mmCIF file of C-alpha atoms and ligand atoms in Angstrom:
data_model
loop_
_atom_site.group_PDB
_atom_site.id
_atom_site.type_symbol
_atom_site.label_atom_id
_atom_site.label_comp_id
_atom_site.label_asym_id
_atom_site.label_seq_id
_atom_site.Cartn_x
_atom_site.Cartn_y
_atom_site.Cartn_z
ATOM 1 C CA UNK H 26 -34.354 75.092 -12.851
ATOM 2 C CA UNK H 27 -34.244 74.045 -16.489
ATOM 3 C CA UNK H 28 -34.279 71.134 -18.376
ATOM 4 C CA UNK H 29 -33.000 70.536 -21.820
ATOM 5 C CA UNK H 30 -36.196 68.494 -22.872
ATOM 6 C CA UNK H 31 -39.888 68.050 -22.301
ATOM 7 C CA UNK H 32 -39.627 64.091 -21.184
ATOM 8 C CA UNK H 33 -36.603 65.372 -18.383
ATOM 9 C CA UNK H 34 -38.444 68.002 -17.878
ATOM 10 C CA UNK H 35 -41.336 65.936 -16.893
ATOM 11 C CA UNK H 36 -39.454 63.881 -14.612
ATOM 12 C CA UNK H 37 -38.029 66.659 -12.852
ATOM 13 C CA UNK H 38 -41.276 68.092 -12.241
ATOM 14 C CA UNK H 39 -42.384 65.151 -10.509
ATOM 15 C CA UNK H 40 -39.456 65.056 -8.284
ATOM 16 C CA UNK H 41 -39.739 68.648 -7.511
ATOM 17 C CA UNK H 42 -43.676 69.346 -7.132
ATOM 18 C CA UNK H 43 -44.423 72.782 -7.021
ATOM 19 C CA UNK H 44 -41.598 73.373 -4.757
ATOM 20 C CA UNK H 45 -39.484 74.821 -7.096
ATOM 21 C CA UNK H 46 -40.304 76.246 -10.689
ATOM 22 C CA UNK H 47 -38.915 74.224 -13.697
ATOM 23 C CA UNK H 48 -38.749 75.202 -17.477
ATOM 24 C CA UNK H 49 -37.418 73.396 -20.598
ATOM 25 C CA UNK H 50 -35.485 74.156 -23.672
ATOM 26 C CA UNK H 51 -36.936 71.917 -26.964
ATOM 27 C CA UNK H 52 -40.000 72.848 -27.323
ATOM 28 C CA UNK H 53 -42.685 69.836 -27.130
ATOM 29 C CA UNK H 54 -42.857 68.022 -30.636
ATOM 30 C CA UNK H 55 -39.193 68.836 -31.645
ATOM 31 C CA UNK H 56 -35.800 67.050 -31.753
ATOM 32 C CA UNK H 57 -33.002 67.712 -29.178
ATOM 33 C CA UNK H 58 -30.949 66.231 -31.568
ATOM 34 C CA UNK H 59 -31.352 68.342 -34.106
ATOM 35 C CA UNK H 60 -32.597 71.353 -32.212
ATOM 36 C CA UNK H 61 -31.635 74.897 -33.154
ATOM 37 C CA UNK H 62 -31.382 76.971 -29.752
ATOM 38 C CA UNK H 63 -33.489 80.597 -29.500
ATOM 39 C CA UNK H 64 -32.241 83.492 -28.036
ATOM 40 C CA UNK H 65 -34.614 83.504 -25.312
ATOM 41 C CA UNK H 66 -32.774 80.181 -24.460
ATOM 42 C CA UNK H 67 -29.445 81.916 -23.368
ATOM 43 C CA UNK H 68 -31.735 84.532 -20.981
ATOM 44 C CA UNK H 69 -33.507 81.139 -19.750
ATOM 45 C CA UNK H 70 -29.967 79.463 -18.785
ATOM 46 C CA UNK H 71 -28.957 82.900 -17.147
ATOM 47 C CA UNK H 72 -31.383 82.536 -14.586
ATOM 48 C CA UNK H 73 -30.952 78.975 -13.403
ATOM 49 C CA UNK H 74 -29.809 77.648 -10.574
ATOM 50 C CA UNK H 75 -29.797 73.796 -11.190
ATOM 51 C CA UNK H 76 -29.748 73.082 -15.400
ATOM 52 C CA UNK H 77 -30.380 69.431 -15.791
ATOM 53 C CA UNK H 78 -29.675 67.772 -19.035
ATOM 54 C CA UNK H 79 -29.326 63.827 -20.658
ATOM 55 C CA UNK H 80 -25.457 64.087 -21.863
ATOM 56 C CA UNK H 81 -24.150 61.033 -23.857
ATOM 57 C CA UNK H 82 -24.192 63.399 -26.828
ATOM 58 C CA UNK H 83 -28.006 63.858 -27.173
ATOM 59 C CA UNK H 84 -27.871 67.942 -26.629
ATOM 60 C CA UNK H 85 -24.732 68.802 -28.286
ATOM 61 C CA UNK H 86 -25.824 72.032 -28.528
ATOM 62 C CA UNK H 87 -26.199 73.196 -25.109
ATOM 63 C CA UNK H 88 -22.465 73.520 -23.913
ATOM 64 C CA UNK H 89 -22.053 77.241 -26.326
ATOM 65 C CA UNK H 90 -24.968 77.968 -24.887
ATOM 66 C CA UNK H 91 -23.858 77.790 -21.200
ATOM 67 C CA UNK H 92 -21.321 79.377 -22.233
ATOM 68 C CA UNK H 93 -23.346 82.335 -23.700
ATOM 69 C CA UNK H 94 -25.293 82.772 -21.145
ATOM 70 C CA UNK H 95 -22.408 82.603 -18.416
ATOM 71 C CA UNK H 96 -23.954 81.461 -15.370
ATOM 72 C CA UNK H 97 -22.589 81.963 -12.489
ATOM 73 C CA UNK H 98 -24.329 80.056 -10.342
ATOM 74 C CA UNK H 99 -25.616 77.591 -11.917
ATOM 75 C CA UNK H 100 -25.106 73.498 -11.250
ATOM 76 C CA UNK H 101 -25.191 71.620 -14.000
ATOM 77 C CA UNK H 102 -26.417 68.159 -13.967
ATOM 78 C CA UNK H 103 -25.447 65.150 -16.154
ATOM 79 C CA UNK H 104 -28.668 62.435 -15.575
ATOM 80 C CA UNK H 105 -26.625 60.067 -17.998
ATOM 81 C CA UNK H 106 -23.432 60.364 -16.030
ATOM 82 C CA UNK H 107 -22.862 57.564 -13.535
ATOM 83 C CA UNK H 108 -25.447 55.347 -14.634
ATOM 84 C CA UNK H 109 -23.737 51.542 -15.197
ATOM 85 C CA UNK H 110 -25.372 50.097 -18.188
ATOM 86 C CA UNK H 111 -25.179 46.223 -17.834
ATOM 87 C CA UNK H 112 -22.965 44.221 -20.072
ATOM 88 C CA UNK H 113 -25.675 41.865 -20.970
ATOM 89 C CA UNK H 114 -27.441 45.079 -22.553
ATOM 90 C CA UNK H 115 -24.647 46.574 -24.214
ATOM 91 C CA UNK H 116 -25.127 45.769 -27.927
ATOM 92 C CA UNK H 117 -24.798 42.333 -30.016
ATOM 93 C CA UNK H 118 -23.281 42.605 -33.828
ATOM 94 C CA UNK H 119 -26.164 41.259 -35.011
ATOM 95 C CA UNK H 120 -28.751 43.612 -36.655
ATOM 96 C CA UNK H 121 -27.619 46.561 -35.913
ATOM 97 C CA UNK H 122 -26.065 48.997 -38.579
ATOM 98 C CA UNK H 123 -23.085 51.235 -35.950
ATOM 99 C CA UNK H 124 -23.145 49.188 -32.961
ATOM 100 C CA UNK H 125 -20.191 51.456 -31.641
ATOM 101 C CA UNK H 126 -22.898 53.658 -31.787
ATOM 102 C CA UNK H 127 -25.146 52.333 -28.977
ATOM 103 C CA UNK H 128 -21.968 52.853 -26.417
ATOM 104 C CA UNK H 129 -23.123 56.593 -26.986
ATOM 105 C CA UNK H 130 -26.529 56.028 -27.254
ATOM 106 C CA UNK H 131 -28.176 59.020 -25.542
ATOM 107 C CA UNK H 132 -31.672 57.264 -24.552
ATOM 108 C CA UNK H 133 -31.879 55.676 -21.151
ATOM 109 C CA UNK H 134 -34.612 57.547 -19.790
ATOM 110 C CA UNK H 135 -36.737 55.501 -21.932
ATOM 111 C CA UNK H 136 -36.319 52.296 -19.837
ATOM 112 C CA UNK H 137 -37.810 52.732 -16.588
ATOM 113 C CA UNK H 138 -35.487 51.515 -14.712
ATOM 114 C CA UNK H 139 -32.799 53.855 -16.049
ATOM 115 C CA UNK H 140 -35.666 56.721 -15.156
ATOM 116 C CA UNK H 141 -35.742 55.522 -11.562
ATOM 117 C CA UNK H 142 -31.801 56.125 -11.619
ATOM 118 C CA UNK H 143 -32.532 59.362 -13.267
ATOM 119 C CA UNK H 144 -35.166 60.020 -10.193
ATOM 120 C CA UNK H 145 -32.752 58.960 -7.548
ATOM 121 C CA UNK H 146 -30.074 61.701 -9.227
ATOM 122 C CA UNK H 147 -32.711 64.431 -9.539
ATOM 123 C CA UNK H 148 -33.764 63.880 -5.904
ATOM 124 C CA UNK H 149 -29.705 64.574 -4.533
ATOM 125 C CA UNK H 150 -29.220 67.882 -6.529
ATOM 126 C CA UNK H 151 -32.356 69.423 -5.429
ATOM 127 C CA UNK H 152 -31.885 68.562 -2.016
ATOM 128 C CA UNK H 153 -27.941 69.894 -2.466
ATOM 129 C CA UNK H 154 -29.727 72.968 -3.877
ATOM 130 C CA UNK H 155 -32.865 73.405 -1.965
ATOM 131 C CA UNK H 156 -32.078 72.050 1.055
ATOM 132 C CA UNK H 157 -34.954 74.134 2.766
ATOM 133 C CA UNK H 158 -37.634 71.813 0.600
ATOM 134 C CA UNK H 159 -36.013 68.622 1.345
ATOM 135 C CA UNK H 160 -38.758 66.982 3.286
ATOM 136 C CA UNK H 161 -41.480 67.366 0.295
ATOM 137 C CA UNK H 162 -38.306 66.590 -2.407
ATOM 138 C CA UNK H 163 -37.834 63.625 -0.939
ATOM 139 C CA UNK H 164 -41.909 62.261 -1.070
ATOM 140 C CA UNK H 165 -42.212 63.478 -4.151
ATOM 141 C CA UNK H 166 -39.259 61.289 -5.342
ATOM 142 C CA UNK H 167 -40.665 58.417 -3.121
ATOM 143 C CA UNK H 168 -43.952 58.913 -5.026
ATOM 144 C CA UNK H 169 -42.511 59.389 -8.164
ATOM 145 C CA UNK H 170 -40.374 56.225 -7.805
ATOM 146 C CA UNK H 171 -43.348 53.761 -7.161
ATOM 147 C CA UNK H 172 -45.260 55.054 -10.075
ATOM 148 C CA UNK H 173 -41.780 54.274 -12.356
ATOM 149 C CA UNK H 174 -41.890 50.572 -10.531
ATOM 150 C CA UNK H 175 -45.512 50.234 -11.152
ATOM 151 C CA UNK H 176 -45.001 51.206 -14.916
ATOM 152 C CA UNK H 177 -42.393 49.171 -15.066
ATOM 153 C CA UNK H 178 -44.615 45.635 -14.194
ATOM 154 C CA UNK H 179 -47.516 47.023 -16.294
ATOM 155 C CA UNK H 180 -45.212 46.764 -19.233
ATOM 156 C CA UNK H 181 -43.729 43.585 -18.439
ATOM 157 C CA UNK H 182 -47.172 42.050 -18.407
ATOM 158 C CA UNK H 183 -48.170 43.686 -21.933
ATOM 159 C CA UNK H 184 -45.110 42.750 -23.713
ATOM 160 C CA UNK H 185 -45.743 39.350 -22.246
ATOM 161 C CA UNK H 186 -49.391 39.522 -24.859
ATOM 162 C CA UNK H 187 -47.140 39.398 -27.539
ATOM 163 C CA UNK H 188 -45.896 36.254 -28.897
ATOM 164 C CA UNK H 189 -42.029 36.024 -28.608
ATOM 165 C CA UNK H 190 -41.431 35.565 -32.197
ATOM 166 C CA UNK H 191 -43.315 38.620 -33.086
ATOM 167 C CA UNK H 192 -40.854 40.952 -30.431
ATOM 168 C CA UNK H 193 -38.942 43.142 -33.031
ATOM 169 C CA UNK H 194 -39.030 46.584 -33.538
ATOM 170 C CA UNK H 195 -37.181 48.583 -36.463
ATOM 171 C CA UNK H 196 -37.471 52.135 -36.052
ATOM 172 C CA UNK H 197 -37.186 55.616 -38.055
ATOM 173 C CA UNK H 198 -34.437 56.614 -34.681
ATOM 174 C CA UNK H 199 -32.789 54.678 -32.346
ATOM 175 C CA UNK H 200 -34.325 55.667 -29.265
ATOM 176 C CA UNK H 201 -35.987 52.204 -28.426
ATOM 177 C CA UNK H 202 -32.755 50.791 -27.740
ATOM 178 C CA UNK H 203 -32.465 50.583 -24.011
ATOM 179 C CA UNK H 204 -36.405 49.722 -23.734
ATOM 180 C CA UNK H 205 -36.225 46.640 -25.688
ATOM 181 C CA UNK H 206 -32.997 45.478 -24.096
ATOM 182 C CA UNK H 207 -34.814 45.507 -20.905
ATOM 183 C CA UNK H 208 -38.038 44.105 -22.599
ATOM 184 C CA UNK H 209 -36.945 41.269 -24.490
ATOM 185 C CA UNK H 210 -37.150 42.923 -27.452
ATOM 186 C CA UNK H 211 -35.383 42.239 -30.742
ATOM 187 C CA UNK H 212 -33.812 45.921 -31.916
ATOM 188 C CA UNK H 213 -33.601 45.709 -35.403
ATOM 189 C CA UNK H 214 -31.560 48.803 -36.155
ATOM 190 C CA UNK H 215 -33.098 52.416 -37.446
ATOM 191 C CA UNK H 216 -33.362 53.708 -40.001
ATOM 192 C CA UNK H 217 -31.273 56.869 -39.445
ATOM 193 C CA UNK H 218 -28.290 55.287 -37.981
ATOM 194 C CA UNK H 219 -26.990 58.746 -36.804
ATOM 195 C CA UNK H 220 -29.866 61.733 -36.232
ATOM 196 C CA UNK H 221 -30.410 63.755 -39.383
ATOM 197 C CA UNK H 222 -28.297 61.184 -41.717
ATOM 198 C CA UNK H 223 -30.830 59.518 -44.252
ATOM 199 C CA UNK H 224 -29.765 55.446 -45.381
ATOM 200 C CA UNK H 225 -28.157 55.736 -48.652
ATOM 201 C CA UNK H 226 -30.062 53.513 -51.452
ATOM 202 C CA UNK H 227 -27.742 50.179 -50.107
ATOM 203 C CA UNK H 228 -28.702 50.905 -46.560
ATOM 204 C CA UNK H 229 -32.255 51.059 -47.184
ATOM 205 C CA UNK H 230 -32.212 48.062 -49.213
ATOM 206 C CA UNK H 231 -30.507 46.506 -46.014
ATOM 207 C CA UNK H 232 -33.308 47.703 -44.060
ATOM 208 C CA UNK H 233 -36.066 46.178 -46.364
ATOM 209 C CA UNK H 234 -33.789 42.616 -46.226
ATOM 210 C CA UNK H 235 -33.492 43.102 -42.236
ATOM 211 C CA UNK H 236 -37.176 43.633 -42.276
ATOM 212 C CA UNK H 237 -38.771 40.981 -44.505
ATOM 213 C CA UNK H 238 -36.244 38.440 -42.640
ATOM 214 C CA UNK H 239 -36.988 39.050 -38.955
ATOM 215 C CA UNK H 240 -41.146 39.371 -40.615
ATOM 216 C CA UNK H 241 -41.367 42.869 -38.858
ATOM 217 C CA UNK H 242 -45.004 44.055 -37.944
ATOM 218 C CA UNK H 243 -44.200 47.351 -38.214
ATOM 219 C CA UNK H 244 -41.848 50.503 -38.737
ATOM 220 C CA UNK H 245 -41.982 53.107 -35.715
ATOM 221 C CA UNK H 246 -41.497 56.384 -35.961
ATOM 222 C CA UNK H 247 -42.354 59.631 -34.547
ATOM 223 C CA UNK H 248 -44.669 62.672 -35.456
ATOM 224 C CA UNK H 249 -41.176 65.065 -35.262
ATOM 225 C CA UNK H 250 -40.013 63.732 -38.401
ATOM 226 C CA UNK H 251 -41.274 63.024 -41.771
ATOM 227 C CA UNK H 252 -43.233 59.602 -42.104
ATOM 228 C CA UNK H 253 -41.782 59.434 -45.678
ATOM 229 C CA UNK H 254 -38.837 57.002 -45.466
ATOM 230 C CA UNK H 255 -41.015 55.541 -42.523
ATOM 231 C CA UNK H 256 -43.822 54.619 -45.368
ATOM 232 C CA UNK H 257 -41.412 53.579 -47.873
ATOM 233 C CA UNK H 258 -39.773 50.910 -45.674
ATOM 234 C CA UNK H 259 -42.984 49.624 -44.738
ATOM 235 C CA UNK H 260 -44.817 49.889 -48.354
ATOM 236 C CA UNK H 261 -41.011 48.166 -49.389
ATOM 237 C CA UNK H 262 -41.121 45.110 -46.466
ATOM 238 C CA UNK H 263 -44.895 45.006 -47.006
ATOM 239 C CA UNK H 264 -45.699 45.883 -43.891
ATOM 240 C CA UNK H 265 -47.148 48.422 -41.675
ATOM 241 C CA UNK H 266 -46.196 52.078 -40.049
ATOM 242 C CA UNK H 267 -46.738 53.194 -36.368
ATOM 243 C CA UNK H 268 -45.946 56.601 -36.563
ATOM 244 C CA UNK H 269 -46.884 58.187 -33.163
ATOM 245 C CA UNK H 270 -44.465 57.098 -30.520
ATOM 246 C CA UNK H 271 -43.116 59.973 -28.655
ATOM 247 C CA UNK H 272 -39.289 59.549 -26.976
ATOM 248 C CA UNK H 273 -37.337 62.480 -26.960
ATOM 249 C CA UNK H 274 -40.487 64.539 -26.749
ATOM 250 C CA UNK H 275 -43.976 64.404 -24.931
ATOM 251 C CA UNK H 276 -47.539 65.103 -27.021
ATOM 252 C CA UNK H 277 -49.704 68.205 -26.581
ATOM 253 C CA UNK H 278 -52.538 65.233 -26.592
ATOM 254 C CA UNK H 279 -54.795 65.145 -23.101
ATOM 255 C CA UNK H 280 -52.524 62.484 -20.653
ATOM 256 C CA UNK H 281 -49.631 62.845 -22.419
ATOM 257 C CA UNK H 282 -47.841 65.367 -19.979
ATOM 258 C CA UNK H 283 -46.169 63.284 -17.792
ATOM 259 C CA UNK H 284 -43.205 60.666 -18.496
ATOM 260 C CA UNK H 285 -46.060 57.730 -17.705
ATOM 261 C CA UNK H 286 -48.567 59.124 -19.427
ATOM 262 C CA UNK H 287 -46.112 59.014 -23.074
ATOM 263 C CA UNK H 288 -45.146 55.680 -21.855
ATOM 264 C CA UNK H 289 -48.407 54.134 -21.371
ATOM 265 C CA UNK H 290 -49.439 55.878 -24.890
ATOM 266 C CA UNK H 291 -46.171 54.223 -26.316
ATOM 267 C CA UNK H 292 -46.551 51.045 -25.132
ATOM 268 C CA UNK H 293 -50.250 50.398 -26.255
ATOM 269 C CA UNK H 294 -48.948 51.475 -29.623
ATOM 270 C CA UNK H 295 -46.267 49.136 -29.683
ATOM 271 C CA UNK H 296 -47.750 46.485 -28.588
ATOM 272 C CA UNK H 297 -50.890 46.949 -30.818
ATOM 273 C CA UNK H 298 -48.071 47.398 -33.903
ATOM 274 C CA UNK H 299 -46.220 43.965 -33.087
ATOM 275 C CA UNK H 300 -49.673 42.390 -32.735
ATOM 276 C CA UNK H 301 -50.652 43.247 -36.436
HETATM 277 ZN ZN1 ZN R 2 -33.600 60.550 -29.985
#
């Protein structure tokens, strides 16, 4: 099998156990939005069976390389595909910069909840595929499901620390959308408001406004990109940066190899930033 990123990657590890092998495309501390395939990535997809990827535009790369590699036999799955996001989290005008924009936003897996759905549709194309390891597919997703549950109430009960007015997060990417939809979170917008597209000098003076207004703890970024616009905003607003959340990547650091061990890392950071 192969997944398109380290974080789906992870998840599909956990569903499968060592039942069946699993490798991933974007290497661990890069983009998959901005992610230059290798060579070695079209031998990869040759040999898969079952290629599992986000969709909703995050790897808009991969479909020339399917096609270079020409697969035969393998499935392709769509985690995004299927999955109903609520009305209620779909996105208000206010404070955000291309709210069209969040219709296509590729980042469920980052609220649990949307990761159990990503579970459940893991768990039906292995079993389609390997139906001989059903019985251990099927406790591993069991498994793998209260863990996401479990995470789920541990971060209810830390954002609950943080005082309500204090629950707004402006970020360097938009990957926190989902999360603080689900959190009670106030999404302030990004700072790239498409990946790889810099604020012109008006946008970033919007930022700094949107900022100082809604008294933002911090800016959050990631170690991927460069903390430089990241530091600005935050010198600019006069407040702080948090720049080692990982989203569309997991860390080479001990624990964080496994989708709960980046989200328990993420969380404490965020909820130590909004505390400042
Ligand atoms: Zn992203």
């Amino acid at each position: 099998m192969v997944a398109t990123t380290s974080v789906l990657g992870a998840l599909v590890r956990s569903v499968a156990g060592g039942a069946v092998p699993v490798d991933t495309l974007v290497p661990v501390g890069s983009s998959p939005e901005t992610y230059e395939p290798a060579p070695q990535d079209v031998v990869r997809l040759s040999h898969a069976r079952l290629v599992v990827l986000n969709g909703a535009g995050l790897e808009v790369w991969l479909e020339k390389l399917l096609r270079a590699a020409a697969s035969q036999q393998a499935s392709i799955l769509v985690l995004s595909d299927g999955i109903v996001v609520s009305p209620s989290s779909l996105p208000a005008a206010a404070g955000r910069s291309q709210s069209a924009r969040a219709f296509l936003n590729p980042h469920l897996w980052l609220d649990p909840i949307y990761a159990q759905a990503y579970v459940r549709r893991i768990q039906t194309a292995l079993v389609r595929q390997f139906p001989a390891q059903a019985r251990v597919i099927n406790q591993n997703t069991a498994a793998e499901l209260a863990r996401l549950q479990q995470l789920h109430r541990w971060i209810q009960a830390q954002i609950a620390t943080v005082p309500p007015s204090k629950r707004a997060m402006l970020t360097f990417h938009d990957a926190w959308y989902y999360f603080d939809k689900r959190y009670g979170i106030r999404d302030l917008g990004a700072i790239e408001s498409s990946p790889g597209k810099e604020p012109s000098a008006a946008e970033f003076a919007a930022l700094v406004d949107r900022a100082k207004a809604n008294h933002v703890r911090a800016i959050f970024a990631e170690p991927e990109f460069s903390r430089k616009l990241a530091d600005q905003l935050a010198a600019s607003a006069g407040t702080k940066t948090v720049i080692d959340l990982y989203d569309d990547s997991l860390g080479t650091e001990p624990g964080m190899d496994s989708y709960e061990g980046m989200m328990h890392h993420d969380v404490s950071a965020i909820v130590a930033g909004l505390k400042i």
